[in-house]
Amino acid sequence: MVPHLVTALTGPINELEQRILESTPAIERWFRLEWMEHTPAFYASVDIRNAGYKLTPVDTDLFPTGFNHLTPDMLPLAVQAAMAAIEKICPEARNLLLIPEPRLLPQAAYRTSVQRLIQIFTQAGLNVRLGALDPTLSAPLRIDLPEGEHLMLEPMVRTPRRLGLKHFDPCTILLNTDLSAGTPAILQGLHEQYLLPPLHAGWGVRRKSQHFQAYEEVAKKFAKLLGMDPWLINPLFTRCDAVDTSTRSGVEALQTQADALLAKIRRKHKEYGIAEKPFVVIKADDGTHGARVLTVRDAKELDDLASDTTAPPLPQRLIIQEGVPTYERVHDAVAEPVVYTLDRYVVGGFYRVHAERAVDENLNAPGAGFVPLAFAESHHLPKRDMRPGASAPNRFYMYGVIGRLAMLAAAYELEATDPYAEVYD
């Protein structure tokens, strides 16, 4: 299944697809050499936008929670990737402690995602058990699943140097909680066990602007390899720190930044003959859940921010990102592809679909649905002899390339923000 793309079937995207297909050997060699120098984030999900004139990531989550949306056909590849990752990190590993997100556990879909993770790592040869971040949990808690199965959440036991469960000492601890509220004391100072992803990948520390700064570097390298404009795969952005939008001066500072970015986008639209009016998306620079997201086409639209007492205030750390519309359609609803990775491999994905949202709006909102990417034919085997836009494997291969570029950017980002980097050097 290739979803309907509501845009011209000629232009930059098909030129980009053709160039990528023609350059597949060089691309795969380039990735291979990059992974020799950089350690991939353990797992990730990448939200991608296909505007017809550019194809870019707009968000990268290093604690993905939607494994329930991957089809059973995708699991063998996920298991194989998990095997490769564990063999590289801790070949003698026997036990894996998985720590889920307490905030999401009441949701049936997330419970199924956790079950899917357990299935993947069990098939990869590990004993997997669940540890609770809730310090009030004193006995194992049964959590029922939709189809009659269940999970068992257990209280964790911390010793001075290790973390585990009663009679269960893991080599590796897998975090599926994004640490947006900060790093719990129970996870700190664990230098004898592998903690994946590392603590500085959590939203208490991480910033989206750091990721997209790293992605810009990756996009430039990749674009040079293919002899193309990096803008075709890179969303422009700027960062605003300590902006208090409850004051007039704070709003004016935000308007100045937004106006400057809109001017840059207008110049690129003029260069490529794009008639659409550009827009920017203003959102939290960290991963705070429920934070307000604004879509702005003219900086004057922000005039009333300081006096608007009905809407939740914007956080003071913001990223202003080039708005990339999505012209993908699934079942006549606006859709965006989401690519899932494990270690350096693309293991699957799905379309996030929202019938009540427009092409320029955030689809990761209440009311969203999910349609698995139907890999009738492997996305790892693109058909280089077919015209652009005609083949599902070709389209999905492009998604996989963009997802891996974002994953590589995450590796750059984590290296740059590693608090122990100087010690290692």
PDB file of C-alpha atoms in Angstrom, residues 1 3 69-71 73-74 330 336-340 346 348-352 370-376 379 395-396 399-400:
ATOM      1  CA  MET A   1       0.000   0.000   0.000  1.00  0.00           C
ATOM      2  CA  PRO A   3      -1.030   6.107   0.338  1.00  0.00           C
ATOM      3  CA  HIS A  69       1.410  -0.680  15.896  1.00  0.00           C
ATOM      4  CA  LEU A  70       4.002  -2.850  14.172  1.00  0.00           C
ATOM      5  CA  THR A  71       2.540  -5.809  12.322  1.00  0.00           C
ATOM      6  CA  ASP A  73       5.341  -9.520   9.796  1.00  0.00           C
ATOM      7  CA  MET A  74       7.758  -6.888  11.107  1.00  0.00           C
ATOM      8  CA  VAL A 330      -4.752   7.142   4.153  1.00  0.00           C
ATOM      9  CA  GLU A 336       2.337  10.972   8.270  1.00  0.00           C
ATOM     10  CA  PRO A 337       4.742   8.023   8.225  1.00  0.00           C
ATOM     11  CA  VAL A 338       6.464   7.015  11.456  1.00  0.00           C
ATOM     12  CA  VAL A 339       9.610   4.892  11.151  1.00  0.00           C
ATOM     13  CA  TYR A 340      10.769   2.602  13.979  1.00  0.00           C
ATOM     14  CA  VAL A 346      14.776   0.097  10.367  1.00  0.00           C
ATOM     15  CA  GLY A 348       9.050  -1.213  10.624  1.00  0.00           C
ATOM     16  CA  GLY A 349       6.616   1.626  10.912  1.00  0.00           C
ATOM     17  CA  PHE A 350       3.089   2.886  10.518  1.00  0.00           C
ATOM     18  CA  TYR A 351       1.064   5.876   9.407  1.00  0.00           C
ATOM     19  CA  ARG A 352      -0.272   8.220  12.060  1.00  0.00           C
ATOM     20  CA  PHE A 370      -2.629   4.201  13.279  1.00  0.00           C
ATOM     21  CA  VAL A 371      -2.314   2.204  10.066  1.00  0.00           C
ATOM     22  CA  PRO A 372       0.686  -0.158   9.781  1.00  0.00           C
ATOM     23  CA  LEU A 373       2.953   0.283   6.797  1.00  0.00           C
ATOM     24  CA  ALA A 374       1.905  -2.692   4.719  1.00  0.00           C
ATOM     25  CA  PHE A 375       5.191  -4.168   3.531  1.00  0.00           C
ATOM     26  CA  ALA A 376       3.727  -6.311   0.773  1.00  0.00           C
ATOM     27  CA  HIS A 379      11.357  -1.902   1.782  1.00  0.00           C
ATOM     28  CA  ARG A 395       8.657   5.025  -1.123  1.00  0.00           C
ATOM     29  CA  PHE A 396       9.313   3.059   2.054  1.00  0.00           C
ATOM     30  CA  TYR A 399      11.302   6.761   4.541  1.00  0.00           C
ATOM     31  CA  GLY A 400      13.904   4.353   5.890  1.00  0.00           C
TER      32      GLY A 400
END
